[in-house]
Coordinates of C-alpha atoms in Angstrom, one line a residue:
Chain A
X67 CA 6.1 -30.5 20.0
X68 CA 7.9 -27.3 20.7
X69 CA 11.3 -26.6 19.1
X70 CA 13.9 -24.2 20.5
X71 CA 14.9 -21.2 18.4
X72 CA 17.7 -18.9 19.0
X73 CA 16.7 -15.2 18.6
X74 CA 19.3 -12.4 18.2
X75 CA 17.9 -9.0 18.9
X76 CA 19.1 -5.4 18.2
X77 CA 20.3 -4.0 21.5
X78 CA 17.9 -1.0 21.5
X79 CA 14.6 -0.3 23.3
X80 CA 14.9 -3.5 25.4
X81 CA 11.6 -3.0 27.1
X82 CA 9.9 -3.1 23.8
X83 CA 11.2 -6.5 22.8
X84 CA 8.8 -8.9 24.6
X85 CA 5.7 -6.8 23.9
X86 CA 6.6 -6.8 20.2
X87 CA 7.0 -10.6 20.1
X88 CA 3.7 -11.1 21.9
X89 CA 1.9 -8.7 19.5
X90 CA 3.1 -10.4 16.4
X91 CA 2.3 -13.9 17.8
X92 CA -1.2 -12.6 18.7
X93 CA -1.6 -11.2 15.2
X94 CA -0.8 -14.5 13.6
X95 CA -2.4 -16.6 16.3
X96 CA 0.4 -18.7 17.7
X97 CA 2.0 -19.1 21.1
X98 CA 5.6 -18.3 22.2
X99 CA 7.1 -20.1 25.2
X100 CA 9.5 -17.9 27.0
X101 CA 12.4 -19.2 29.1
X102 CA 11.6 -19.8 32.7
X103 CA 15.0 -18.9 34.2
X104 CA 15.0 -15.1 34.7
X105 CA 18.7 -14.9 33.6
X106 CA 17.7 -16.3 30.2
X107 CA 15.1 -13.6 29.5
X108 CA 17.4 -10.7 30.5
X109 CA 16.6 -8.2 27.8
X110 CA 20.0 -6.4 28.3
X111 CA 21.5 -9.4 26.4
X112 CA 21.0 -9.8 22.6
X113 CA 20.2 -13.5 22.8
X114 CA 17.1 -15.3 23.8
X115 CA 15.9 -18.9 23.3
X116 CA 12.2 -19.1 22.5
X117 CA 10.1 -22.2 22.0
X118 CA 7.8 -22.3 19.0
X119 CA 5.6 -24.9 17.4
X120 CA 7.0 -24.5 13.9
X121 CA 9.7 -22.9 11.8
X122 CA 6.9 -21.0 10.0
X123 CA 6.2 -19.1 13.3
X124 CA 9.9 -18.2 13.6
X125 CA 9.8 -16.8 10.0
X126 CA 6.6 -14.8 10.8
X127 CA 8.3 -13.2 13.8
X128 CA 11.4 -12.4 11.7
X129 CA 9.2 -10.9 9.0
X130 CA 7.5 -8.4 11.3
X131 CA 9.5 -7.8 14.5
X132 CA 11.6 -4.6 14.1
X133 CA 14.0 -5.7 16.9
X134 CA 14.9 -9.1 15.5
X135 CA 18.3 -9.4 13.8
X136 CA 18.5 -13.2 13.3
X137 CA 16.5 -16.3 14.0
X138 CA 18.2 -19.7 14.1
X139 CA 17.2 -23.2 14.9
X140 CA 19.0 -23.6 18.2
X141 CA 21.7 -26.3 18.5
X142 CA 23.9 -25.3 21.4
X143 CA 25.3 -22.7 23.8
X144 CA 28.3 -22.9 26.1
X145 CA 30.8 -21.0 28.1
X146 CA 33.6 -22.4 25.9
X147 CA 34.0 -24.0 22.6
X148 CA 34.6 -27.4 24.3
X149 CA 31.3 -27.1 26.0
X150 CA 29.4 -26.0 22.9
X151 CA 30.9 -28.8 20.8
X152 CA 30.0 -31.4 23.4
X153 CA 26.4 -30.2 23.4
X154 CA 26.2 -29.8 19.7
X155 CA 27.2 -33.5 19.3
X156 CA 24.1 -34.4 21.3
X157 CA 22.0 -32.4 18.9
X158 CA 23.1 -34.5 16.0
X159 CA 19.5 -35.8 15.3
X160 CA 18.6 -32.2 14.4
X161 CA 21.4 -31.6 11.9
X162 CA 22.4 -35.0 10.5
X163 CA 20.0 -34.6 7.6
X164 CA 22.3 -31.9 6.3
X165 CA 25.5 -34.1 6.3
X166 CA 25.1 -35.9 3.0
X167 CA 24.4 -33.3 0.3
X168 CA 23.6 -29.8 1.5
X169 CA 25.6 -26.8 0.5
X170 CA 26.4 -24.6 3.4
X171 CA 28.4 -21.7 4.8
X172 CA 29.4 -20.5 8.2
X173 CA 28.6 -17.1 9.8
X174 CA 30.9 -16.4 12.7
X175 CA 30.4 -13.1 14.4
X176 CA 30.5 -11.4 17.9
X177 CA 28.6 -8.9 20.0
X178 CA 30.7 -6.1 21.6
X179 CA 33.7 -7.4 19.8
X180 CA 35.3 -8.1 16.3
X181 CA 36.7 -11.5 15.8
X182 CA 39.9 -11.4 13.7
X183 CA 39.7 -13.3 10.4
X184 CA 42.3 -15.9 11.3
X185 CA 40.3 -17.0 14.4
X186 CA 37.0 -17.0 12.4
X187 CA 38.6 -19.7 10.3
X188 CA 39.7 -21.6 13.4
X189 CA 36.1 -21.5 14.7
X190 CA 34.7 -22.9 11.5
X191 CA 37.3 -25.6 11.5
X192 CA 36.5 -26.6 15.0
X193 CA 33.1 -27.7 13.8
X194 CA 34.7 -30.2 11.3
X195 CA 33.4 -33.2 13.4
X196 CA 29.9 -32.4 12.0
X197 CA 31.4 -33.9 8.8
X198 CA 29.2 -31.9 6.4
X199 CA 30.0 -33.3 2.9
X200 CA 28.0 -30.8 0.8
X201 CA 29.9 -28.1 -1.0
X202 CA 30.8 -24.8 0.7
X203 CA 28.9 -22.1 -1.1
X204 CA 29.4 -18.5 0.1
X205 CA 26.8 -17.0 -2.2
X206 CA 23.7 -19.2 -2.3
X207 CA 24.1 -22.0 0.3
X208 CA 21.2 -24.3 1.2
X209 CA 21.9 -23.6 4.9
X210 CA 23.9 -21.2 6.9
X211 CA 25.4 -22.2 10.3
X212 CA 25.7 -19.3 12.6
X213 CA 28.0 -19.0 15.6
X214 CA 27.8 -15.9 17.8
X215 CA 30.2 -15.0 20.6
X216 CA 28.8 -12.8 23.3
X217 CA 31.3 -10.4 25.0
X218 CA 30.8 -8.1 28.0
X219 CA 30.1 -4.4 27.1
X220 CA 33.5 -2.7 26.9
X221 CA 32.0 0.6 25.9
X222 CA 34.0 3.6 26.9
X223 CA 37.3 1.8 27.5
X224 CA 40.4 2.2 25.3
X225 CA 41.8 -1.1 24.0
X226 CA 43.6 -2.7 21.1
X227 CA 41.3 -3.9 18.3
X228 CA 41.6 -7.6 19.1
X229 CA 42.3 -7.2 22.8
X230 CA 40.4 -9.8 24.9
X231 CA 39.7 -11.9 21.8
X232 CA 38.2 -15.2 22.8
X233 CA 37.3 -14.0 26.3
X234 CA 33.6 -14.2 25.6
X235 CA 30.9 -14.7 28.3
X236 CA 29.0 -17.3 26.2
X237 CA 28.9 -18.7 22.6
X238 CA 25.7 -19.6 20.7
X239 CA 25.3 -21.9 17.7
X240 CA 22.5 -22.8 15.4
X241 CA 21.2 -23.0 11.8
X242 CA 20.2 -19.6 10.5
X243 CA 16.6 -19.5 9.4
X244 CA 16.0 -15.9 8.6
X245 CA 17.7 -12.5 8.9
X246 CA 15.4 -10.0 10.5
X247 CA 13.4 -8.8 7.4
X248 CA 11.6 -6.0 9.2
X249 CA 14.8 -4.4 10.6
X250 CA 15.7 -2.7 7.3
X251 CA 12.4 -0.8 7.5
X252 CA 14.1 1.5 10.1
X253 CA 16.2 2.8 7.2
X254 CA 13.3 2.9 4.7
X255 CA 11.2 5.2 7.1
X256 CA 14.1 7.4 8.1
X257 CA 12.6 10.8 8.8
X258 CA 15.6 12.6 7.2
X259 CA 14.8 11.0 3.9
X260 CA 11.1 11.7 4.1
X261 CA 9.7 14.3 1.7
X262 CA 7.5 15.7 4.5
X263 CA 8.1 15.9 8.2
X264 CA 8.0 18.4 11.1
X265 CA 9.8 19.0 14.4
X266 CA 7.5 16.7 16.2
X267 CA 7.8 13.7 13.8
X268 CA 8.4 10.4 15.5
X269 CA 11.6 8.5 14.7
X270 CA 11.2 5.6 12.3
X271 CA 12.1 2.8 14.6
X272 CA 9.6 3.9 17.2
X273 CA 6.8 4.5 14.6
X274 CA 7.4 0.9 13.4
X275 CA 7.3 -0.5 17.0
X276 CA 4.0 1.4 17.5
X277 CA 2.5 0.1 14.3
X278 CA 3.3 -3.5 15.5
X279 CA 1.6 -2.9 18.8
X280 CA -1.6 -2.0 16.9
X281 CA -1.5 -5.4 15.2
X282 CA -1.8 -3.6 11.8
X283 CA -2.6 -5.8 8.9
X284 CA -4.6 -5.7 5.6
X285 CA -8.3 -4.9 6.1
X286 CA -7.9 -3.2 9.4
X287 CA -8.9 0.4 10.1
X288 CA -6.6 2.4 12.4
X289 CA -7.1 6.0 13.7
X290 CA -4.6 8.6 14.8
X291 CA -6.4 11.5 16.5
X292 CA -3.3 13.6 16.8
X293 CA -1.9 12.7 13.4
X294 CA 0.4 15.7 13.1
X295 CA 2.8 15.1 10.2
X296 CA 1.7 11.5 9.9
X297 CA 4.8 9.5 11.2
X298 CA 2.8 6.7 12.6
X299 CA 0.3 6.6 9.7
X300 CA 3.0 5.6 7.2
X301 CA 4.3 2.6 9.1
X302 CA 0.8 1.4 10.1
X303 CA -0.3 1.7 6.4
X304 CA 2.9 -0.1 5.4
X305 CA 1.7 -3.2 7.2
X306 CA -1.5 -3.1 5.2
X307 CA -4.0 -1.2 7.4
X308 CA -6.2 1.7 6.3
X309 CA -5.4 4.8 8.4
X310 CA -7.6 7.7 9.3
X311 CA -5.9 10.8 10.7
X312 CA -7.2 13.9 12.4
X313 CA -5.6 16.9 14.0
X314 CA -6.7 20.2 15.4
X315 CA -4.0 21.9 13.4
X316 CA -4.6 21.4 9.6
X317 CA -1.2 23.1 8.9
X318 CA 0.6 20.0 10.3
X319 CA -1.4 17.8 7.9
X320 CA -0.9 20.0 4.8
X321 CA 2.5 21.6 5.0
X322 CA 3.2 24.5 2.7
X323 CA 2.8 23.1 -0.8
X324 CA 0.1 21.0 -2.5
X325 CA -0.8 18.2 -2.4
X326 CA -1.0 17.8 1.4
X327 CA 2.3 16.8 3.1
X328 CA 1.0 13.6 4.6
X329 CA -0.2 12.4 1.2
X330 CA 3.1 13.3 -0.4
X331 CA 5.1 11.3 2.2
X332 CA 2.6 8.4 2.0
X333 CA 3.1 8.3 -1.8
X334 CA 6.9 8.1 -1.2
X335 CA 6.3 4.9 0.7
X336 CA 3.7 3.6 -1.8
X337 CA 0.8 3.7 0.8
X338 CA -1.1 6.9 -0.3
X339 CA -4.2 4.8 -1.1
X340 CA -4.3 3.4 2.4
X341 CA -4.6 6.8 3.9
X342 CA -8.4 6.6 4.3
X343 CA -8.8 10.3 4.9
X344 CA -7.4 13.2 6.8
X345 CA -9.6 15.7 8.7
X346 CA -9.1 18.9 10.7
X347 CA -10.9 18.8 14.0
X348 CA -10.4 18.9 17.7
X349 CA -10.8 15.3 19.1
X350 CA -12.7 16.7 22.1
X351 CA -15.3 18.2 19.7
X352 CA -15.3 15.4 17.2
X353 CA -17.8 14.7 14.4
X354 CA -17.8 10.9 14.6
X355 CA -21.4 9.6 14.0
X356 CA -21.0 6.4 16.0
X357 CA -18.5 4.3 18.0
X358 CA -16.8 0.9 17.5
X359 CA -15.3 1.9 14.2
X360 CA -11.6 1.2 14.6
X361 CA -9.4 -1.9 15.1
X362 CA -6.8 0.3 16.7
X363 CA -6.1 3.9 17.8
X364 CA -2.5 4.8 17.7
X365 CA -1.1 8.2 18.6
X366 CA 1.7 10.3 20.0
X367 CA -0.3 13.0 21.9
X368 CA 1.4 16.4 22.0
X369 CA 2.7 16.7 25.5
X370 CA 3.9 20.3 25.5
X371 CA 7.7 20.3 25.0
X372 CA 7.9 21.0 21.3
X373 CA 4.2 21.4 20.8
X374 CA 1.6 21.9 23.5
X375 CA -1.7 20.1 23.3
X376 CA -4.6 22.3 22.5
X377 CA -8.4 22.0 22.5
X378 CA -11.0 24.4 21.3
X379 CA -12.1 27.1 23.8
X380 CA -10.5 30.1 25.5
X381 CA -8.1 30.1 28.4
X382 CA -10.0 32.9 30.1
X383 CA -13.7 32.7 29.5
X384 CA -15.1 35.8 27.8
X385 CA -18.3 37.3 29.0
X386 CA -21.2 36.1 26.8
X387 CA -21.6 38.2 23.7
X388 CA -24.6 40.5 23.5
X389 CA -26.6 41.0 20.4
X390 CA -26.7 38.8 17.3
X391 CA -24.0 36.3 16.2
X392 CA -21.3 37.7 14.0
X393 CA -21.9 37.5 10.3
X394 CA -19.6 35.2 8.4
X395 CA -17.0 37.3 6.5
X396 CA -14.4 35.8 4.1
X397 CA -11.0 36.6 5.3
X398 CA -9.1 38.7 2.8
X399 CA -6.0 36.4 2.8
X400 CA -8.1 33.4 1.8
X401 CA -7.1 31.6 5.0
X402 CA -9.7 29.5 6.8
X403 CA -11.2 30.7 10.0
X404 CA -9.1 29.6 13.0
X405 CA -11.0 29.3 16.2
X406 CA -9.4 30.1 19.6
X407 CA -7.8 27.2 21.5
X408 CA -6.7 26.6 25.1
X409 CA -4.1 24.3 26.6
X410 CA -5.0 20.6 27.2
X411 CA -3.4 19.3 30.3
X412 CA -1.6 16.0 29.8
X413 CA -3.2 13.8 32.5
X414 CA -6.6 15.0 31.4
X415 CA -5.8 14.2 27.8
X416 CA -4.5 10.7 28.6
X417 CA -7.7 9.9 30.6
X418 CA -9.9 11.3 27.8
X419 CA -8.0 9.2 25.3
X420 CA -8.7 6.0 27.1
X421 CA -12.4 6.9 27.3
X422 CA -12.5 7.8 23.6
X423 CA -10.8 4.6 22.7
X424 CA -13.3 2.5 24.7
X425 CA -16.1 4.2 22.6
X426 CA -14.4 4.2 19.2
X427 CA -12.7 0.8 19.3
X428 CA -14.2 -2.5 18.2
X429 CA -14.1 -5.2 21.0
X430 CA -10.5 -6.4 21.4
X431 CA -9.3 -3.3 19.6
X432 CA -6.1 -1.7 20.9
X433 CA -5.1 1.8 22.0
X434 CA -1.4 2.4 21.6
X435 CA 0.1 5.8 22.7
X436 CA 3.1 7.5 24.3
X437 CA 2.9 8.9 27.7
X438 CA 5.8 11.1 28.8
X439 CA 6.6 10.9 32.5
X440 CA 9.0 12.0 35.1
X441 CA 11.4 9.2 35.8
X442 CA 11.9 9.6 39.5
X443 CA 8.3 10.2 40.3
X444 CA 6.7 7.6 38.1
X445 CA 4.8 4.8 39.8
X446 CA 2.7 2.0 38.2
X447 CA -0.4 3.5 39.6
X448 CA 0.0 6.4 37.3
X449 CA -1.0 4.2 34.4
X450 CA -3.4 2.0 36.3
X451 CA -5.4 5.1 37.4
X452 CA -6.1 6.0 33.7
X453 CA -8.0 2.8 33.1
X454 CA -11.7 2.4 33.1
X455 CA -14.1 -0.5 33.0
X456 CA -13.5 -2.7 30.0
X457 CA -9.9 -1.4 29.3
X458 CA -6.9 -3.5 30.2
X459 CA -3.1 -2.9 30.0
X460 CA -1.3 -5.2 27.5
X461 CA 2.1 -3.5 27.6
X462 CA 4.0 -0.6 29.1
X463 CA 7.5 0.0 27.8
X464 CA 9.8 2.7 28.8
X465 CA 12.1 4.7 26.5
X466 CA 14.4 6.4 29.0
X467 CA 15.9 9.8 28.4
X468 CA 17.3 10.3 31.9
X469 CA 15.3 12.6 34.1
X470 CA 12.2 12.0 32.0
X471 CA 11.1 9.3 29.7
X472 CA 8.2 8.2 27.7
X473 CA 6.2 5.0 28.0
X474 CA 4.5 3.3 25.1
X475 CA 1.2 2.1 26.6
X476 CA -0.8 -0.6 24.9
X477 CA -4.4 -1.1 26.2
X478 CA -6.9 -3.6 25.0
X479 CA -10.7 -3.1 24.9
X480 CA -11.9 -6.3 26.7
X481 CA -15.6 -5.5 26.7
X482 CA -18.4 -5.9 24.2
X483 CA -20.6 -3.5 26.2
X484 CA -21.8 -0.3 24.6
X485 CA -20.7 3.0 26.1
X486 CA -21.8 6.5 25.3
X487 CA -19.2 8.9 23.8
X488 CA -17.0 10.6 26.3
X489 CA -17.9 14.1 27.4
X490 CA -14.4 15.5 27.5
X491 CA -15.6 17.7 30.4
X492 CA -12.6 19.0 32.4
X493 CA -14.9 19.1 35.4
X494 CA -14.9 15.3 35.3
X495 CA -11.2 15.1 35.2
X496 CA -9.9 12.7 38.0
X497 CA -7.0 14.9 38.7
X498 CA -9.3 17.7 39.9
X499 CA -10.5 15.4 42.6
X500 CA -8.3 16.0 45.7
X501 CA -8.6 12.4 46.9
X502 CA -7.7 10.9 43.5
X503 CA -4.2 9.7 42.6
X504 CA -2.1 12.5 41.1
X505 CA 0.1 10.9 38.4
X506 CA 3.7 11.9 37.7
X507 CA 2.8 13.0 34.2
X508 CA 0.3 15.7 35.5
X509 CA 1.4 19.1 34.3
X510 CA 4.3 17.4 32.5
X511 CA 5.0 20.6 30.4
X512 CA 5.5 22.7 33.5
X513 CA 7.7 20.1 35.2
X514 CA 9.8 19.8 32.0
X515 CA 10.6 23.5 31.8
X516 CA 11.4 23.6 35.5
X517 CA 14.0 20.9 34.9
X518 CA 12.1 18.3 37.0
X519 CA 13.0 20.0 40.3
X520 CA 11.4 18.6 43.3
X521 CA 8.4 20.5 44.6
X522 CA 10.1 21.9 47.6
X523 CA 13.0 23.1 45.5
X524 CA 10.6 25.0 43.3
X525 CA 8.9 26.5 46.3
X526 CA 12.3 27.5 47.6
X527 CA 13.3 29.2 44.4
X528 CA 10.0 30.9 44.2
X529 CA 10.4 32.1 47.8
X530 CA 13.8 33.5 46.9
X531 CA 12.4 35.4 43.9
X532 CA 10.0 37.0 46.3
Chain B
X270 CA 21.9 20.8 -22.7
X271 CA 21.3 17.1 -22.1
X272 CA 21.1 17.8 -18.4
X273 CA 18.5 20.4 -18.9
X274 CA 16.4 18.1 -20.9
X275 CA 16.6 15.5 -18.2
X276 CA 15.6 17.8 -15.5
X277 CA 12.7 19.0 -17.6
X278 CA 11.5 15.4 -18.2
X279 CA 11.8 14.7 -14.5
X280 CA 9.7 17.7 -13.5
X281 CA 7.0 16.8 -16.0
X282 CA 7.0 13.2 -14.7
X283 CA 6.9 14.3 -11.1
X284 CA 4.1 16.8 -11.6
X285 CA 2.0 14.1 -13.4
X286 CA 2.5 11.8 -10.4
X287 CA 1.5 14.6 -8.1
X288 CA -1.6 15.3 -10.2
X289 CA -3.1 12.0 -9.1
X290 CA -2.3 12.7 -5.5
X291 CA -4.4 14.8 -3.3
X292 CA -6.3 14.6 -0.1
X293 CA -9.7 12.9 -0.4
X294 CA -12.9 12.7 1.5
X295 CA -14.1 9.4 0.4
X296 CA -17.7 8.4 0.8
X297 CA -16.8 6.0 3.6
X298 CA -15.7 9.0 5.6
X299 CA -18.7 11.1 4.7
X300 CA -20.8 8.2 6.0
X301 CA -19.1 8.5 9.4
X302 CA -19.2 12.2 10.0
X303 CA -22.2 14.1 11.5
X304 CA -22.6 17.8 12.4
X305 CA -21.4 18.2 16.0
X306 CA -22.1 21.9 16.5
X307 CA -23.5 22.8 20.0
X308 CA -27.2 21.8 20.2
X309 CA -27.3 20.3 16.8
X310 CA -28.3 16.8 17.7
X311 CA -31.1 15.7 15.3
X312 CA -31.3 15.7 11.5
X313 CA -27.5 16.4 11.6
X314 CA -26.6 13.5 9.3
X315 CA -25.8 13.0 6.5
X316 CA -24.1 16.2 5.6
X317 CA -25.0 17.5 2.1
X318 CA -22.2 18.0 -0.5
X319 CA -22.1 21.4 -2.0
X320 CA -20.1 22.4 -5.1
X321 CA -18.3 19.1 -5.0
X322 CA -15.4 18.5 -7.3
X323 CA -14.8 14.8 -7.5
X324 CA -12.0 12.5 -8.7
X325 CA -12.0 8.8 -9.2
X326 CA -9.0 6.9 -8.0
X327 CA -8.3 3.1 -7.7
X328 CA -8.1 1.7 -4.2
X329 CA -7.1 -1.8 -2.9
X330 CA -10.0 -4.2 -2.9
X331 CA -10.4 -6.1 0.3
X332 CA -13.6 -8.1 0.6
X333 CA -13.1 -8.9 4.3
X334 CA -12.8 -5.2 5.1
X335 CA -16.0 -4.4 3.2
X336 CA -18.0 -7.2 4.9
X337 CA -16.7 -6.2 8.3
X338 CA -17.5 -2.5 7.7
X339 CA -21.0 -2.9 6.2
X340 CA -22.8 -3.1 9.6
X341 CA -21.4 0.4 10.4
X342 CA -22.7 2.0 7.3
X343 CA -25.9 4.0 7.2
X344 CA -27.1 2.6 3.9
X345 CA -29.6 5.3 2.7
X346 CA -27.0 8.0 3.5
X347 CA -24.4 6.2 1.3
X348 CA -26.8 5.6 -1.6
X349 CA -28.0 9.3 -1.4
X350 CA -24.4 10.7 -1.3
X351 CA -23.4 8.5 -4.2
X352 CA -26.4 9.6 -6.3
X353 CA -25.7 13.2 -5.4
X354 CA -22.2 12.8 -6.9
X355 CA -23.6 11.0 -10.0
X356 CA -23.1 7.4 -9.1
X357 CA -26.3 5.3 -9.1
X358 CA -24.8 1.9 -9.0
X359 CA -26.0 0.9 -5.5
X360 CA -29.4 -0.5 -4.9
X361 CA -31.8 1.6 -2.7
X362 CA -32.1 -1.4 -0.3
X363 CA -29.0 -3.0 1.1
X364 CA -29.0 -6.5 -0.4
X365 CA -28.8 -9.6 1.9
X366 CA -26.5 -11.5 -0.4
X367 CA -23.0 -10.0 -0.4
X368 CA -21.8 -11.5 -3.7
X369 CA -18.6 -10.3 -5.4
X370 CA -20.4 -8.1 -7.9
X371 CA -22.1 -6.2 -5.1
X372 CA -18.9 -5.9 -3.1
X373 CA -17.1 -4.5 -6.1
X374 CA -19.7 -1.8 -6.5
X375 CA -19.6 -1.1 -2.8
X376 CA -15.8 -0.9 -2.9
X377 CA -16.0 1.7 -5.8
X378 CA -18.5 3.9 -4.0
X379 CA -17.0 3.7 -0.5
X380 CA -13.3 4.0 -1.4
X381 CA -12.8 5.2 -5.0
X382 CA -14.9 8.4 -5.2
X383 CA -13.0 11.3 -3.8
X384 CA -14.3 14.8 -3.2
X385 CA -11.4 17.2 -3.6
X386 CA -13.1 20.6 -3.2
X387 CA -16.4 22.0 -2.1
X388 CA -18.1 21.7 1.2
X389 CA -20.4 19.6 3.4
X390 CA -23.4 21.3 4.8
X391 CA -25.4 20.3 7.9
X392 CA -29.1 19.6 6.9
X393 CA -30.2 20.9 10.2
X394 CA -28.2 24.0 11.4
X395 CA -26.7 24.7 7.9
X396 CA -23.1 24.8 9.3
X397 CA -20.7 24.7 6.3
X398 CA -17.7 22.4 6.6
X399 CA -15.3 23.4 3.8
X400 CA -13.3 20.8 1.9
X401 CA -9.9 22.1 0.6
X402 CA -7.4 19.8 -1.1
X403 CA -9.5 16.9 0.0
X404 CA -9.2 17.7 3.7
X405 CA -12.5 18.7 5.4
X406 CA -12.3 21.3 8.0
X407 CA -14.6 20.1 10.8
X408 CA -13.5 22.7 13.4
X409 CA -16.2 24.5 15.1
X410 CA -16.4 28.2 15.8
X411 CA -16.3 29.5 19.3
X412 CA -20.0 30.0 19.6
X413 CA -20.7 26.4 18.4
X414 CA -18.8 24.5 21.0
X415 CA -20.6 23.0 24.0

């Protein structure tokens, strides 16, 4: 028997809401039934009614989903209080067990509005027909009844504080089960309060959403091949997983003082012993002895705006050296040898990452990564074209910045077949093939610095410069 | 005066916390890394520790993780590396029975022995991968990449 639960979500990253719910239900192995009416699953609204098998499942979602603010046992919704009371009366079998001797309190609140205190009191009193005889306890009640009024977005208009009070679109009512327990983690992992971060550190909320997409939990091993300053490692480790990080640039991992920056920040969050190890290497020239090691690969690849992606090699090939190899000489400044690097084009990197993940992930393991893209030019094929046999899209959520955005892509390895390690050979890059689909994220860096002008506009401006 | 004393205590406390923190190179990682220099494709594993400075640090015990990871481990390489670092607790042959006593030993060797400084050397091409602050530098030089 499925029961209806009222979920109240934070009104941010709306495309991430459903993928997060699905990930956490998959992690704990239960089903969620979503509303059938498209209007009832509109993610631009904070409310959604989901059907679950048990209250325990509702609690699990509230304990892990970053975007959940409240979960309630659903009693009624209505366009007016008359309507909601009428429907709530029909739900009496659900709440009559609380009538006799249960202490309670009411929570009356609104979205896009503040209800004046005097009317909050009126709202509470309008529920008096429920005839709850237990004592009112504002501090430790046995149950909390929650009433939410939903107002249209009045952002950007000037108005009196209580103007339009009572003119809500809809009102929702239920018994509060849990306040979102994972939501406060956004504050805990705030980058500004972190002892070590860099200019490419991922914001806390996104790092947490990414960690949830990996299905991180105790006993799992997760790998970030572009670990940088470790933003995603901390949140993934927080949920219990061991994390392995590598980066071509060891300075990002270490910072300027000892011990290494990532270890210091991990210690701040109490997860230093879940950082399995950190290594300096280029993922295209990696030392992994075998594949199928990781439960998930999660990463924010450098896409060239604040830090360009690099791989070992030289931009312009040098003629082969004549004579013997150079003799190893210690550098006088005690700094390690830094080999030359060349740029790593984004669509090539994305394609390589999918191939690497297929090799390095265990069956059913997940690859979770950000793909920046040009809003106007993006098409679904851009992401489909990155896939290869045995890799399947689970989620694709846009964080929109206007002319560009980034998509959090979640891919599952669906195969148990063995594959050889990827060659990372640029000659095999799909984008070099003239017949192949050219994704909107190809040469993202160049497009970003040209302000996402259309190709002909660029040609025009170049012609003028001539 | 009081304030000074406090800040002194604090700095002593803080540095003692930091003393137990560092990078690592645990033996689990050592067991997964092979030399990847151009053309070095045989006898390139396991890498040999050189001048290893080790530290022991407690880690979270998770039996499911150990059982799940065991099939990925190259057993003789793990036993060899542990012995090289002075830990002879593991049997030369991987036991069939994964009892708790064995898992505890495996846990200690895989996750609690940390190499802080030194190097890992390829048994075949002799490439030296330095370890500094517990972070191994596995970058290849220009003439070593394929």
